[in-house]
Short mmCIF file of C-alpha atoms in Angstrom, two decimals:
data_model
loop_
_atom_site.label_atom_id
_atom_site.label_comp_id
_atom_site.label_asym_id
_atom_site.label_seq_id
_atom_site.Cartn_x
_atom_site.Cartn_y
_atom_site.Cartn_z
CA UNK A 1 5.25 16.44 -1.54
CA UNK A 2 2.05 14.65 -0.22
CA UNK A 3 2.53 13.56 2.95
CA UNK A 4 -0.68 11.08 5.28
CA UNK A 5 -0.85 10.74 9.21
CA UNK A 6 -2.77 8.17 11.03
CA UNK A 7 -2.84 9.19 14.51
CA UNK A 8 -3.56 5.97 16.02
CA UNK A 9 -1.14 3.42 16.06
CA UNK A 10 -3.83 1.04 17.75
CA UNK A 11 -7.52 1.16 17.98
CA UNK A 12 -8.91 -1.20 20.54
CA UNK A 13 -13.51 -1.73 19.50
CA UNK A 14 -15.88 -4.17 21.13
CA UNK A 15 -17.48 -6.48 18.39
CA UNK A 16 -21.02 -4.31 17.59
CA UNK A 17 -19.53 -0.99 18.54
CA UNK A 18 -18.54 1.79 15.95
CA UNK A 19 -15.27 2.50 14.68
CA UNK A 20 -13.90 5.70 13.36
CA UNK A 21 -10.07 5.64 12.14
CA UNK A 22 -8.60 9.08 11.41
CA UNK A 23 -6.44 9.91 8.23
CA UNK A 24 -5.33 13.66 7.90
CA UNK A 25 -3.14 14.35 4.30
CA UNK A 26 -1.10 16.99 3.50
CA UNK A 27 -1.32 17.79 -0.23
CA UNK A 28 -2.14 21.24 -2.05
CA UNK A 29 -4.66 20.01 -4.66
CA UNK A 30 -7.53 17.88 -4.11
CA UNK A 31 -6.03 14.61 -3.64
CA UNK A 32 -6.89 11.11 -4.54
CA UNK A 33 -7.49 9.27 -1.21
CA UNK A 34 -8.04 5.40 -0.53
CA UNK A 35 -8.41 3.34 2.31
CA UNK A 36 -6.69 -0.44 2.36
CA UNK A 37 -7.12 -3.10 4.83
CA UNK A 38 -4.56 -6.19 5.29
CA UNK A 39 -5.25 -9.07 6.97
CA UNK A 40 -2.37 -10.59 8.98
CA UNK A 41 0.14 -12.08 6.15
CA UNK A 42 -1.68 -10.90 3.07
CA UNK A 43 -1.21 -8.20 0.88
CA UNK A 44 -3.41 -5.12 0.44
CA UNK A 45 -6.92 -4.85 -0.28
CA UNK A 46 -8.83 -1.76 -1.06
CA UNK A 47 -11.52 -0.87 0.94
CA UNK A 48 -12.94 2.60 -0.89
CA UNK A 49 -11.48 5.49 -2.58
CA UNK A 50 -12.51 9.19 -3.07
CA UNK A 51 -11.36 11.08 -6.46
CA UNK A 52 -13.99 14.02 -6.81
CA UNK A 53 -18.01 14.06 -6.30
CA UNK A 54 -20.00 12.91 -2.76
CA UNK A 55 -17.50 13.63 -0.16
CA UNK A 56 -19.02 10.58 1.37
CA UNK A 57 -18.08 6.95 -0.22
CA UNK A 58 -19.49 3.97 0.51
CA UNK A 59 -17.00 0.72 0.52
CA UNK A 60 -16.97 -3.06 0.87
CA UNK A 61 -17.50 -4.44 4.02
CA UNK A 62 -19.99 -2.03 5.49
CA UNK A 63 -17.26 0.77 5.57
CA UNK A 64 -17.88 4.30 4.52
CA UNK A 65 -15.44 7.82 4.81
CA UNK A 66 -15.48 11.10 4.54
CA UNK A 67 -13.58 13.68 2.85
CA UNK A 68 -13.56 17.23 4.54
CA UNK A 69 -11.60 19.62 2.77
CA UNK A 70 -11.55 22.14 5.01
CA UNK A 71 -10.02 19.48 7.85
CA UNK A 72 -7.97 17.68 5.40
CA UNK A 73 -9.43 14.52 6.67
CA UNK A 74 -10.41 11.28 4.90
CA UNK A 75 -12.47 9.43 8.15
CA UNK A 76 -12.82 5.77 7.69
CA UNK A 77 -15.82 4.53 9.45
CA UNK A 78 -18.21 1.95 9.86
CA UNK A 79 -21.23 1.57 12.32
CA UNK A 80 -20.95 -2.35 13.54
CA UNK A 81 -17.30 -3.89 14.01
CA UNK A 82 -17.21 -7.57 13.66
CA UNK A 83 -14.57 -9.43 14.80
CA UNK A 84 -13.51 -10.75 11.36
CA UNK A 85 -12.63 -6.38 10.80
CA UNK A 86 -9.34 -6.53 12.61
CA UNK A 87 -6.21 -5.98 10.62
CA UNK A 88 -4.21 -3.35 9.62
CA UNK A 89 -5.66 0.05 7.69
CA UNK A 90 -3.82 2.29 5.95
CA UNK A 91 -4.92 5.84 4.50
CA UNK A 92 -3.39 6.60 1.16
CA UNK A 93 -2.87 10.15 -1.15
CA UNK A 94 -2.48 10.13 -4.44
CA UNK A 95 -0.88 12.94 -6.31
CA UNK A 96 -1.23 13.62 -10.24
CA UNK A 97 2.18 15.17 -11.31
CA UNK A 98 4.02 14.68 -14.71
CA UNK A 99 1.08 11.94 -15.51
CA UNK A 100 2.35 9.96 -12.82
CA UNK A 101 0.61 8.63 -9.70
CA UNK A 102 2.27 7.63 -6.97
CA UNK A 103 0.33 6.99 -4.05
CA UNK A 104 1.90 7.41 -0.62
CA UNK A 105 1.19 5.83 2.81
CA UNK A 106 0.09 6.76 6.04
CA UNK A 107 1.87 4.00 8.92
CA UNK A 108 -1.53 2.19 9.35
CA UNK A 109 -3.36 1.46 12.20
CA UNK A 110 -4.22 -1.71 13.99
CA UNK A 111 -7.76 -2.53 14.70
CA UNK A 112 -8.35 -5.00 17.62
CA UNK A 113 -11.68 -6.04 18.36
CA UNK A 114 -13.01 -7.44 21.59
CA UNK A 115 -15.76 -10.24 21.74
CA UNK B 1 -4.89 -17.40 -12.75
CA UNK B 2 -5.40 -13.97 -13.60
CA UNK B 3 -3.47 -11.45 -10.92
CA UNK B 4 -0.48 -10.18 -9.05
CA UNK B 5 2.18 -12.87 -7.91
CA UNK B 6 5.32 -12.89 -6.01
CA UNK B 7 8.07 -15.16 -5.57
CA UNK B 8 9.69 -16.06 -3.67
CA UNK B 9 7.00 -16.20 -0.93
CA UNK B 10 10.03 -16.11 1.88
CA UNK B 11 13.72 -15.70 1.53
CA UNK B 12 16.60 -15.92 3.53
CA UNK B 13 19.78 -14.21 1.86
CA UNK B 14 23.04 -13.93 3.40
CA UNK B 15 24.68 -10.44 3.44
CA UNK B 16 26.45 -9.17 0.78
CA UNK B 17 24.72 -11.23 -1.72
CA UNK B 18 22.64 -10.43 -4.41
CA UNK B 19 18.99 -11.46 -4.22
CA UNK B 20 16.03 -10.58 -6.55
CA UNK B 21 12.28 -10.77 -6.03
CA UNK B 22 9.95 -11.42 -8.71
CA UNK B 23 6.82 -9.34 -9.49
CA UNK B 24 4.30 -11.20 -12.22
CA UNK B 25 0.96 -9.53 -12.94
CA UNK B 26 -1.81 -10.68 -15.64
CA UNK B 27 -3.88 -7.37 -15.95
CA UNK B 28 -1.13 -6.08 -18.29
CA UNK B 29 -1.44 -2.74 -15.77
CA UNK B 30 0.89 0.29 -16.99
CA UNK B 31 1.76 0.85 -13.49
CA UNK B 32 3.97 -1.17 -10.98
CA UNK B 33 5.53 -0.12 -7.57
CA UNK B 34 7.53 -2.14 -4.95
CA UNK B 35 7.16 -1.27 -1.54
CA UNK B 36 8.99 -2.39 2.12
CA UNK B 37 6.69 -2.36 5.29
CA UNK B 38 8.53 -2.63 8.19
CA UNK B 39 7.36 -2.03 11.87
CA UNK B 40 6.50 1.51 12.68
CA UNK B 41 6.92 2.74 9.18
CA UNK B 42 3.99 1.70 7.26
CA UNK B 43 4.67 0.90 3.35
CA UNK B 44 7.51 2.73 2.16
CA UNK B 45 7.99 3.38 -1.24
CA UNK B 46 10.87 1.74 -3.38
CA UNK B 47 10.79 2.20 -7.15
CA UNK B 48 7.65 2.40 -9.56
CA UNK B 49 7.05 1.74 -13.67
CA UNK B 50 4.37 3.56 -15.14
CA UNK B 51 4.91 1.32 -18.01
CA UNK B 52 7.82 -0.82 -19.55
CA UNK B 53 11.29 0.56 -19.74
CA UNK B 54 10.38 3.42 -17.68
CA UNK B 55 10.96 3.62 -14.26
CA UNK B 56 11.58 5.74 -11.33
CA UNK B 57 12.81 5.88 -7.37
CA UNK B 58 10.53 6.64 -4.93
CA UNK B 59 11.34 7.33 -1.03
CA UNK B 60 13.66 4.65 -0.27
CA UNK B 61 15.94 3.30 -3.26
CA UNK B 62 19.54 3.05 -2.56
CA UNK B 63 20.44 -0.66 -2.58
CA UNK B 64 17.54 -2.41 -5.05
CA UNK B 65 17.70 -1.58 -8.84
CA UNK B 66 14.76 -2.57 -10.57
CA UNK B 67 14.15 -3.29 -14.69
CA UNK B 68 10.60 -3.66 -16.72
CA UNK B 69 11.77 -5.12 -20.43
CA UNK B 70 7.94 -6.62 -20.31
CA UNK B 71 4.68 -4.52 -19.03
CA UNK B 72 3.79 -7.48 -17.19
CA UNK B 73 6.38 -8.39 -14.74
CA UNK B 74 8.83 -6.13 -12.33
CA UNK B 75 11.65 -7.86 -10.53
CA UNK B 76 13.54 -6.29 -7.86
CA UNK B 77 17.22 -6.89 -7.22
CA UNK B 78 19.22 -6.35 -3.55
CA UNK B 79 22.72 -5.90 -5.20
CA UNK B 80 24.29 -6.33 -1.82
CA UNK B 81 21.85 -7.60 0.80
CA UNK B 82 22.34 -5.56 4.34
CA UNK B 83 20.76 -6.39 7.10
CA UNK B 84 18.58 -3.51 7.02
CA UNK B 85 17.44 -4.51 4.15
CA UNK B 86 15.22 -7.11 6.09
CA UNK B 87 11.62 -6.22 5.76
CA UNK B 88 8.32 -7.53 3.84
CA UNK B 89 8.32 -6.46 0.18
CA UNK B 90 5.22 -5.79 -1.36
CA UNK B 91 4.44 -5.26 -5.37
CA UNK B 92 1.62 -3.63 -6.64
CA UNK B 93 0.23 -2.85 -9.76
CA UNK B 94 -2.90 -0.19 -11.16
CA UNK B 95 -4.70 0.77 -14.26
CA UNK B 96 -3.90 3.81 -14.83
CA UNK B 97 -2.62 7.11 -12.51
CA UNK B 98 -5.88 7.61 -10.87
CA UNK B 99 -6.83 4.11 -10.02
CA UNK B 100 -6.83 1.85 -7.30
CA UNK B 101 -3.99 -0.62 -6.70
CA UNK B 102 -3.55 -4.57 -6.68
CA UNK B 103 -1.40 -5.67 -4.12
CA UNK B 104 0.92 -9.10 -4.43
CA UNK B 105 0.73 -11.17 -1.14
CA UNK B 106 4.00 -9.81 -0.14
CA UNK B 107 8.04 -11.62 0.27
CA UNK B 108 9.57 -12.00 3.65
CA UNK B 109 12.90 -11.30 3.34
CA UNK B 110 15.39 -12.01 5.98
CA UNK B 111 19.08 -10.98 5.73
CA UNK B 112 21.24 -12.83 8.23
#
């Protein structure tokens, strides 16, 4: 079964500094990966997602990430944190089996960002 | 409006009771899932649909049973609410297998 670790529990960013947010995945196909941000009491919102092609995707918001094979790493990144970027993120693998998707989790990490 | 809508917004439930939470989406989606987030463990995976009268567990499904008679909605029933059952429920719903997914704005439940 899939399985997604975020490292970081808490990620603490001046406003204008660059973030990184790590997601490794365990999964033995290439995987479907997404990144989702939530706000504090709303739902989910997707932020990019990678499915085959450029290992690098651009998303909303001025975020970008990386898929590395070899590292089994989806990166979320973005070059300029403003303060209206902290919430929660959470990595997310997607494995094809039987026609079904079913995308699991990593535990998220918080993003706090200093004026 | 057109989207993903849950109801109740927050709920307090007493234990042993049954409670169900209501999933509505207007994309008419194939797929549905329920999740629980709770501190620490990120969004856990209850039950999914990939379309109506099919349905499946994922991770964590002892205590809910869940039903799809019509594509577009997916209620979720606590037959005996325990106090671990207390979390924030989420419902989602996607295209298709390979596409992103629409989250509701989640149901605080609290069982006391």
């Amino acid at each position: 079964a899939q399985s997604v670790t975020q490292p970081d529990i808490h990620i603490t960013v001046s406003e204008g500094a660059s973030l990184e947010l790590r997601c490794n995945y365990s999964y033995g196909a290439t995987p479907y990966l997404f990144w989702y941000v939530q706000s504090p009491g709303q739902g989910l919102q997707l932020l990019l997602k990678y499915f085959s092609g450029d290992t690098l995707v651009q998303g909303i918001k001025g975020f970008e990430a990386e898929f590395k094979r070899s590292q089994s790493s989806f990166n979320l990144r973005k070059p300029s944190v403003h303060w209206s970027d902290a919430a929660e993120y959470f990595c997310a693998v997607g494995a094809e089996g039987g026609g079904s998707y079913i995308p699991t989790f990593g535990r998220g990490t918080s993003l706090i960002v200093h004026p | 409006d057109a989207g993903i809508t849950q109801s109740p917004r927050y709920k307090i439930t007493e234990t042993g009771r049954q409670v169900t939470l209501m999933c509505h989406q207007t994309w008419s989606h194939s797929y549905m899932f329920w999740y629980r987030q709770d501190l620490g463990h990120g969004l856990r995976l209850i039950y999914y649909s990939a379309a109506a009268d099919i349905t499946d567990k994922g991770e964590v499904p002892d205590g809910y049973v869940v039903s799809r008679s019509k594509t577009e909605n997916f209620p979720l029933t606590l037959e005996s609410a325990t106090r671990s059952q207390t979390s924030v429920y989420f419902c989602a719903s996607s295209r298709d297998f390979n596409t992103e997914a629409f989250f509701g704005q989640g149901t605080r439940l609290t069982v006391v």
